[in-house]
Amino acid sequence: MTKQFATVVDIAKDIASGKTSAVDVLEQHLARITEREGEINAFNLVTTEQARATAQQVDADIKAGKPVGALAGVPVALKDNMCTRGIETTCSSKILEGWKPPYDATVVTRLQQAGVVMVGKTNLDEFAMGSSTENSAFGPTKNPLDTSRVPGGSSGGSAAAVAAGFAAASLGSDTGGSIRQPASLCGLVGVKPTYGLVSRQGIVAFASSLDQVGPFTHTVADAALMMEVIGGHDPLDSTSLPQPMPSLTSVLGQGVKGMRIGRLADMPDGCEPEVLARMDAAYVALQAAGATIVDISLPSLSYCLTAYYLVAPAEASSNLARYDGVRYGMRVETGDLHSMYGATRAAGFGAEVKRRIMLGTYALSAGYFDAYYGKALKVRRLIANDFAAAYEKCDVILTPTSPTVAFPLGDKTSDPLTMYLCDIFTIPTNLAGHAAMSVPFGTGAHNMPVGVQVLAPALGEQTMFRVAAELERAS
Amino acid sequence: MTSQLSGMLDHFADIDKLDLSNVEPLAQPFPLKNVFREDVVVAGLDRDEVLDAAPAAEDGRFRVPPSLGLGEQ
């Protein structure tokens, strides 16, 4: 459905071989931005001039016979919580409006070294807190497949940019599903790598024990290539794993023969019947390709939502303490330092961010620490134990990415808890630090895309991508 | 917002049902310990670039409103 646009693999190949030029590819994408960005609002900033300069450089290098990177000339969009030196980075928050970071995030540097052409910074729920991109201070992003519906969130702008053909790929960040859920709602591949596999240096922190960076693409092969470029150890990120980045592009054709695919025996309520029907079709497809389906259970699954919505706000309340009007971003001038802090934060943060800061501060406060944050960490252990037991019996687990297809704008904004329930299938992976990805697998209600989520244990990316590639072949 | 927050806390009471007495807390997925980089000198951030992004700066430092002595005025 969104495959009408050229893939990363094809664009890189055609530019490197001289079949097309980086400038031509860029102009095609810029033309689509001109045509549809007004109604979609995928971007906080389109970096047209820098993009043209980079594309011209790529073409000049190729003409001169210089070696170019694996993604030379590929138009890529970045979630606006990734630091880009000298280029505005806002987190879709008024408190950071106008801020130009003094350095690049490691993933940005790696993409640049691979030759990408950055087309812009994409919209998100403020500080990545949300599941619909409606919490942005700069207005919601619309789903390019049906503009009356949300693109998901929090990386909704990055998903919409790829789904609308504004960029061939994009990066998002995933703290509780913020890459996988919008990928599912926009009909894309979206990857949440193992915690520590992709550097977070230069990514504005939300919940540091959960955050990971990953790609949005049209195809599994594109996602594998993007992962190989951005992944691997970074000495600038102390949570970065020392392991080398495994090859993913080389395993895509290996199939799933003999693999054991876990199926949730106790599926939580609230899934649309069309979503469940696609899940059944996914199991049939993998079985036909030689895999075995194994029933597994995750008894703590229903408690993950509580654990997540205590742990993530607790960490956020600490991480967001840095926005104090002193070193960057907005300041509301008052007579003294203390009231300046309060006035700046009151004016700079939106409602959802304030809600989570208060929730997190409460969960960490002396009288309530044991009852909330302490208990949440123990539930986190339970889900990690559940996964460990499940992976004794299977190699990967399949679930829906989202219980529903993309919902109408405004549908879930009045009750935060309803919005939080969007994340039921994606949150456990972040709590455990494992890998997971969403693969488009047909359509559900309202002819909107359904994503199947492939979950794998920590550093199980190769197995996960083999299953994803098989699902893509069958879809 | 008060009612929303108390609604959430009511929902979060679901974990009170669990017996967690013998469960070890898990604060982060892979507790790496003593992570040090190699002891080599690298360039820091450009001071002017950092201060340019601040709401107020003076003499190479961040400038903030007064924090002391206001009570006596």
XYZ file of C-alpha atoms in Angstrom:
548
model
C 0.000 0.000 0.000
C 2.890 2.349 0.602
C 5.246 0.325 -1.613
C 4.648 2.760 -4.468
C 7.719 4.680 -3.268
C 11.292 3.704 -4.074
C 13.112 1.750 -1.358
C 16.329 2.707 0.412
C 18.096 -0.275 -1.168
C 17.035 0.703 -4.711
C 17.757 4.417 -4.268
C 21.255 3.737 -2.895
C 21.989 1.278 -5.701
C 20.705 3.530 -8.481
C 22.589 6.582 -7.224
C 25.845 4.678 -6.738
C 25.603 3.178 -10.228
C 24.830 6.526 -11.833
C 21.390 5.401 -13.019
C 19.929 8.391 -11.204
C 21.364 11.280 -9.197
C 21.036 12.245 -5.551
C 19.717 15.649 -6.655
C 16.948 14.073 -8.763
C 15.950 11.720 -5.957
C 15.885 14.590 -3.477
C 13.796 16.791 -5.762
C 11.197 14.005 -6.147
C 10.892 13.829 -2.373
C 10.824 17.619 -1.964
C 8.058 17.817 -4.579
C 5.933 15.416 -2.540
C 6.632 17.492 0.584
C 5.473 20.630 -1.250
C 2.351 18.826 -2.389
C 1.196 17.197 0.868
C 3.063 18.523 3.921
C 0.421 21.212 4.418
C -2.213 18.594 5.240
C 0.081 16.006 6.909
C 2.329 18.150 9.176
C 5.020 15.462 9.395
C 7.837 17.967 9.878
C 8.798 20.578 12.428
C 11.482 21.703 10.003
C 12.285 20.888 6.361
C 15.993 21.438 5.728
C 15.690 22.087 1.999
C 18.875 24.088 1.453
C 21.174 21.812 3.471
C 19.602 18.801 1.739
C 20.273 20.250 -1.720
C 23.881 21.005 -0.792
C 24.423 17.465 0.539
C 22.820 15.875 -2.526
C 25.020 17.941 -4.861
C 28.090 16.856 -2.897
C 27.081 13.188 -3.187
C 26.663 13.557 -6.953
C 30.012 15.361 -7.254
C 31.765 12.629 -5.248
C 30.274 9.896 -7.413
C 31.201 11.753 -10.601
C 34.758 12.159 -9.299
C 34.952 8.439 -8.583
C 35.335 8.904 -4.840
C 34.093 6.112 -2.575
C 30.654 6.864 -1.083
C 28.752 5.427 1.891
C 26.146 2.643 1.889
C 23.291 5.168 1.953
C 24.757 7.831 -0.333
C 21.991 10.163 -1.526
C 19.142 8.452 0.365
C 16.673 11.055 1.735
C 16.188 10.446 5.457
C 14.092 12.262 8.082
C 14.971 12.452 11.780
C 12.664 12.593 14.781
C 13.011 16.041 16.300
C 14.413 14.694 19.565
C 17.737 13.855 17.875
C 20.430 16.496 18.183
C 21.600 18.013 14.907
C 24.405 20.517 15.237
C 23.266 24.043 14.370
C 19.842 22.785 13.260
C 16.810 23.429 15.466
C 15.881 20.510 17.734
C 12.647 21.061 19.656
C 11.179 17.733 20.886
C 7.920 19.392 19.735
C 8.023 21.400 22.953
C 7.774 25.135 23.449
C 10.477 24.851 26.080
C 13.082 23.935 23.427
C 11.701 25.990 20.544
C 14.565 27.588 18.649
C 17.301 25.560 20.358
C 20.247 24.682 18.102
C 22.321 21.852 19.594
C 26.115 22.276 19.706
C 26.708 18.672 18.582
C 25.270 15.829 16.498
C 23.784 12.655 17.950
C 25.953 9.610 17.176
C 23.226 8.130 14.950
C 23.145 11.385 12.984
C 26.924 11.275 12.507
C 26.731 7.646 11.364
C 23.981 8.421 8.861
C 25.979 11.380 7.548
C 29.079 9.210 7.180
C 26.949 6.760 5.178
C 26.004 9.634 2.854
C 22.319 10.230 3.630
C 20.590 13.447 2.679
C 18.717 14.725 5.728
C 15.425 16.264 4.601
C 14.116 17.460 7.968
C 13.176 17.048 11.599
C 9.881 15.294 12.244
C 7.012 16.008 14.595
C 6.425 13.961 17.761
C 4.363 13.906 20.908
C 6.093 16.443 23.159
C 9.247 14.813 24.558
C 8.018 11.544 22.993
C 5.171 11.241 25.498
C 2.151 9.939 23.656
C 0.778 7.409 21.189
C -0.814 9.621 18.539
C 1.424 12.700 17.950
C -1.511 14.810 19.162
C 0.569 15.993 22.151
C 2.901 18.064 19.951
C 3.112 21.767 20.816
C 3.179 22.412 17.055
C -0.065 20.655 16.073
C -0.857 17.001 15.317
C 0.513 14.969 12.418
C -2.073 13.265 10.187
C -1.896 9.711 8.871
C -1.034 9.959 5.148
C -3.238 6.931 4.384
C -6.302 8.657 5.892
C -5.820 12.184 7.134
C -8.799 11.966 9.497
C -6.751 9.449 11.511
C -3.652 9.625 13.681
C -0.307 8.261 12.471
C 0.367 6.822 15.937
C 3.086 8.094 18.197
C 5.191 9.275 19.578
C 7.300 9.094 16.391
C 4.252 9.916 14.256
C 6.043 12.497 12.119
C 8.814 10.045 11.237
C 6.232 7.415 10.278
C 4.123 9.848 8.264
C 7.196 11.217 6.446
C 8.047 7.757 5.105
C 4.430 6.724 4.446
C 3.857 9.926 2.439
C 7.061 9.535 0.425
C 8.708 12.629 1.953
C 11.746 10.522 2.902
C 12.817 6.994 1.968
C 13.479 6.166 5.620
C 13.460 7.884 8.971
C 14.623 7.410 12.524
C 12.396 7.345 15.576
C 12.832 6.593 19.242
C 10.917 3.907 21.130
C 10.403 4.062 24.892
C 7.165 2.074 25.083
C 6.272 1.477 21.435
C 6.914 4.854 19.830
C 8.481 3.343 16.695
C 6.520 0.102 16.354
C 3.006 1.473 16.935
C 3.238 4.323 14.370
C 4.898 1.910 11.934
C 1.914 -0.397 12.357
C -0.627 2.423 11.955
C 1.096 3.787 8.819
C 1.838 0.453 7.100
C 5.613 0.529 7.588
C 8.408 -1.580 9.022
C 9.567 -0.188 12.386
C 12.349 -1.574 14.570
C 12.980 -1.259 18.329
C 16.474 -2.732 18.682
C 17.844 -4.437 21.785
C 18.553 -1.938 24.570
C 22.115 -0.721 24.049
C 22.505 -1.874 20.429
C 22.032 1.629 18.981
C 23.712 4.633 20.583
C 21.549 7.196 22.364
C 24.233 9.831 22.660
C 22.550 13.034 21.498
C 18.996 11.696 21.753
C 17.004 13.835 24.179
C 16.366 11.500 27.120
C 12.831 10.530 28.120
C 13.156 7.334 30.203
C 16.764 6.270 30.075
C 16.340 2.618 31.038
C 13.799 2.152 28.206
C 14.690 4.509 25.307
C 16.069 3.050 22.052
C 16.529 4.441 18.536
C 15.476 2.611 15.389
C 14.398 3.010 11.757
C 11.117 3.339 9.827
C 11.218 1.946 6.299
C 8.969 0.490 3.601
C 10.721 -2.877 3.559
C 12.473 -5.286 5.897
C 15.638 -5.130 3.777
C 15.689 -1.340 4.100
C 15.345 -1.631 7.879
C 18.201 -4.144 8.002
C 20.457 -1.793 6.042
C 19.559 1.202 8.219
C 20.215 -0.848 11.364
C 23.658 -1.869 10.104
C 24.531 1.794 9.594
C 23.281 3.156 12.933
C 23.976 0.160 15.207
C 27.049 -0.959 17.108
C 29.095 0.162 20.059
C 29.514 3.864 20.826
C 32.072 4.883 23.467
C 30.081 8.100 24.007
C 27.065 6.156 25.366
C 27.832 4.338 28.613
C 24.795 2.067 28.146
C 25.994 1.006 24.683
C 26.627 -2.744 24.477
C 30.187 -3.803 23.636
C 29.057 -6.412 21.067
C 29.642 -5.680 17.370
C 26.543 -5.025 15.254
C 25.362 -8.357 13.781
C 24.859 -8.552 10.014
C 21.158 -8.348 9.197
C 21.052 -7.848 5.423
C 22.799 -11.221 4.972
C 20.199 -13.273 6.879
C 16.995 -12.082 5.228
C 16.786 -14.952 2.767
C 17.409 -17.700 5.329
C 13.726 -18.405 5.982
C 12.095 -19.771 9.121
C 12.274 -23.531 8.560
C 12.532 -25.266 11.931
C 11.933 -22.093 13.892
C 9.600 -22.068 16.883
C 7.132 -19.192 16.843
C 5.482 -18.271 20.157
C 1.762 -17.513 20.184
C 0.147 -15.835 23.198
C -2.267 -18.350 24.710
C -3.913 -15.646 26.838
C -4.492 -12.757 24.453
C -5.579 -9.636 26.348
C -9.022 -8.160 25.618
C -9.497 -5.123 23.435
C -8.085 -6.294 20.088
C -10.122 -5.579 16.979
C -11.327 -8.840 15.344
C -9.678 -7.855 12.051
C -6.351 -7.492 13.852
C -6.727 -10.965 15.359
C -7.612 -12.347 11.929
C -4.360 -10.989 10.519
C -2.486 -12.599 13.412
C -4.024 -15.962 12.519
C -2.960 -15.441 8.916
C 0.587 -14.654 10.061
C 0.842 -17.932 11.992
C -0.483 -19.846 8.978
C 2.074 -18.158 6.718
C 5.010 -18.962 8.982
C 3.799 -22.524 9.448
C 3.603 -22.900 5.679
C 7.213 -21.691 5.514
C 8.326 -24.477 7.850
C 8.040 -22.970 11.329
C 6.288 -24.537 14.300
C 3.731 -22.599 16.339
C 4.112 -22.955 20.116
C 1.634 -21.634 22.681
C 3.305 -19.533 25.359
C 2.060 -17.321 28.155
C 3.249 -14.068 29.695
C 1.332 -14.060 33.002
C 2.545 -10.586 33.987
C 1.565 -8.983 30.677
C -1.495 -7.207 32.064
C 0.613 -5.575 34.812
C 3.177 -4.163 32.374
C 1.110 -1.077 31.682
C 1.214 -0.082 35.343
C 4.915 -0.860 35.658
C 5.665 1.181 32.552
C 3.536 4.172 33.502
C 5.335 4.343 36.839
C 8.904 3.670 35.662
C 8.808 5.907 32.566
C 7.341 8.996 34.299
C 9.685 8.486 37.263
C 12.714 8.552 34.971
C 11.209 11.383 32.914
C 10.620 13.537 35.988
C 14.335 13.282 36.676
C 15.499 13.689 33.053
C 13.288 16.714 32.426
C 14.576 18.555 35.494
C 17.288 19.976 33.208
C 14.816 22.299 31.443
C 15.192 25.136 33.896
C 15.646 28.162 31.645
C 19.370 28.405 32.333
C 21.401 26.583 29.689
C 19.104 26.160 26.694
C 15.650 26.807 25.369
C 13.005 29.072 26.781
C 13.205 31.351 29.825
C 10.341 33.277 31.410
C 12.000 36.256 33.084
C 10.940 36.906 36.664
C 12.695 38.747 39.457
C 14.594 35.811 40.935
C 16.074 32.446 40.018
C 13.628 30.211 41.850
C 10.465 31.736 40.452
C 12.119 31.799 36.996
C 12.471 27.988 37.110
C 8.790 27.548 37.931
C 7.485 30.141 35.490
C 9.626 28.735 32.661
C 8.502 25.159 33.233
C 4.840 26.167 33.680
C 4.875 28.026 30.366
C 7.165 25.662 28.455
C 5.717 22.190 29.085
C 2.404 20.917 27.706
C -0.285 19.070 29.667
C 0.893 15.483 29.064
C 4.477 16.302 30.017
C 3.301 18.012 33.204
C 1.057 15.033 33.977
C 3.972 12.639 33.699
C 6.396 14.813 35.649
C 3.884 15.001 38.497
C 3.142 11.275 38.328
C 6.846 10.443 38.296
C 7.715 12.814 41.099
C 4.882 11.344 43.163
C 5.973 7.740 42.464
C 9.514 8.600 43.590
C 8.571 10.659 46.650
C 9.700 9.453 50.054
C 6.328 8.249 51.330
C 5.262 6.513 48.108
C 8.500 5.135 46.652
C 7.962 1.568 47.879
C 4.275 1.526 46.966
C 4.778 2.750 43.394
C 8.278 2.926 41.902
C 9.671 0.085 44.026
C 6.799 -2.221 43.120
C 7.001 -1.255 39.451
C 10.642 -2.380 39.345
C 9.611 -5.746 40.777
C 6.894 -6.161 38.145
C 9.596 -5.351 35.614
C 11.540 -8.345 36.921
C 8.426 -10.517 36.591
C 7.948 -9.719 32.915
C 11.658 -10.332 32.266
C 11.243 -13.716 33.967
C 8.104 -14.425 31.896
C 10.048 -13.754 28.703
C 12.959 -15.924 29.844
C 10.554 -18.832 30.441
C 8.789 -18.260 27.111
C 12.056 -18.192 25.160
C 12.895 -21.654 26.538
C 10.032 -22.852 24.345
C 10.241 -20.570 21.310
C 12.670 -18.454 19.255
C 10.423 -15.442 18.688
C 6.959 -14.374 19.845
C 4.312 -12.912 17.554
C 1.695 -10.435 18.796
C -0.269 -7.626 17.218
C 1.759 -4.397 17.366
C -1.343 -2.391 18.208
C -4.734 -3.709 19.359
C -6.403 -1.480 16.761
C -5.742 0.146 13.409
C -5.167 3.915 13.265
C -7.918 5.700 15.189
C -9.537 9.071 14.372
C -7.864 12.244 15.637
C -9.328 13.308 18.978
C -10.649 9.801 19.717
C -8.497 9.170 22.796
C -7.329 12.615 23.888
C -9.855 13.165 26.687
C -8.818 10.132 28.753
C -5.068 9.529 29.091
C -5.581 5.949 30.282
C -7.371 4.989 27.036
C -4.396 6.327 25.129
C -1.962 4.408 27.336
C -3.777 1.140 26.492
C -2.518 1.494 22.881
C 0.864 0.349 24.180
C -0.148 -2.945 25.798
C 1.782 -5.132 23.311
C 4.809 -2.901 22.837
C 5.671 -1.959 26.433
C 6.894 -5.390 27.673
C 9.815 -5.353 25.195
C 11.096 -2.041 26.556
C 10.750 -3.186 30.158
C 12.835 -6.280 29.360
C 15.321 -4.464 27.093
C 14.647 -6.915 24.260
C 14.283 -6.447 20.481
C 11.005 -6.164 18.585
C 9.781 -4.921 15.244
C 6.517 -4.271 13.466
C 5.938 -5.632 9.975
C 2.944 -4.599 7.834
C 0.696 -7.602 7.275
C -2.385 -6.637 5.322
C -5.262 -4.418 6.356
C -7.965 -4.408 9.002
C -10.954 -2.187 9.733
C -11.452 0.847 7.469
C -8.898 -0.676 5.083
C -6.114 0.621 7.358
C -2.855 -1.318 7.783
C -2.279 -3.940 10.477
C 1.195 -4.558 11.845
C 2.424 -7.870 13.219
C 4.989 -7.524 15.979
C 7.939 -9.933 16.067
C 9.501 -10.067 19.529
C 12.943 -11.572 20.087
C 15.212 -11.930 23.108
C 18.068 -9.491 23.695
C 20.413 -9.452 20.682
C 18.020 -11.725 18.773
C 17.933 -9.305 15.831
C 19.084 -11.848 13.235
C 16.303 -14.291 14.089
C 13.803 -11.440 14.322
C 14.708 -10.121 10.863
C 14.459 -13.617 9.315
C 10.889 -13.906 10.610
C 10.076 -10.358 9.523
C 11.381 -11.069 6.013
C 9.244 -14.210 5.818
C 6.133 -12.275 6.911
C 6.881 -9.663 4.264
C 7.159 -12.328 1.568
C 3.802 -13.755 2.658
C 1.942 -10.443 2.950
C -5.779 17.111 35.841
C -6.196 16.200 39.522
C -9.000 13.752 38.715
C -6.992 12.290 35.813
C -4.009 11.696 38.072
C -6.046 10.058 40.800
C -7.783 7.930 38.143
C -4.380 6.704 37.003
C -3.220 5.970 40.523
C -6.434 3.943 41.052
C -5.629 1.941 37.918
C -2.044 1.441 39.077
C -3.330 -0.208 42.250
C -3.722 -3.379 40.142
C -0.185 -4.421 41.049
C -1.140 -4.497 44.730
C -2.704 -7.871 43.928
C 0.705 -9.374 43.193
C 2.873 -11.004 45.839
C 6.179 -9.261 45.197
C 7.858 -10.013 48.519
C 10.493 -12.314 47.038
C 11.028 -10.507 43.738
C 14.262 -8.631 43.070
C 13.684 -5.196 41.512
C 14.945 -4.661 37.943
C 15.999 -1.057 37.361
C 17.584 -1.487 33.944
C 17.881 -4.359 31.468
C 21.628 -5.029 31.446
C 23.433 -3.543 34.431
C 26.793 -2.786 32.875
C 29.233 -1.805 35.600
C 32.231 0.525 35.631
C 31.913 1.716 32.062
C 34.928 3.856 31.260
C 36.188 5.124 27.955
C 39.873 5.179 27.146
C 41.728 7.993 28.875
C 42.444 10.113 25.823
C 42.019 13.845 25.466
C 39.222 14.810 23.074
C 37.886 18.222 22.161
C 34.984 19.428 24.290
C 32.007 21.410 23.066
C 32.645 24.847 21.611
C 31.990 27.281 24.473
C 30.623 30.080 22.307
C 28.297 27.687 20.500
C 26.955 26.407 23.832
C 26.487 29.904 25.266
C 24.833 31.125 22.067
C 22.039 28.606 22.719
C 21.473 29.821 26.295
C 18.714 32.311 27.162
C 21.327 34.680 28.668
C 25.124 34.665 28.896
C 27.785 37.072 30.089
C 31.583 36.942 30.176
C 31.693 33.338 28.961
C 29.190 32.098 31.527
C 25.444 31.445 31.812
C 23.655 34.446 33.271
C 20.789 33.829 35.722
C 18.554 36.093 37.805
C 19.614 36.708 41.438
C 19.052 33.819 43.822
C 20.202 35.314 47.123
C 19.418 38.396 49.149
C 15.948 39.049 47.785
C 14.317 38.416 51.162
C 16.069 41.382 52.740
C 14.896 43.902 50.175
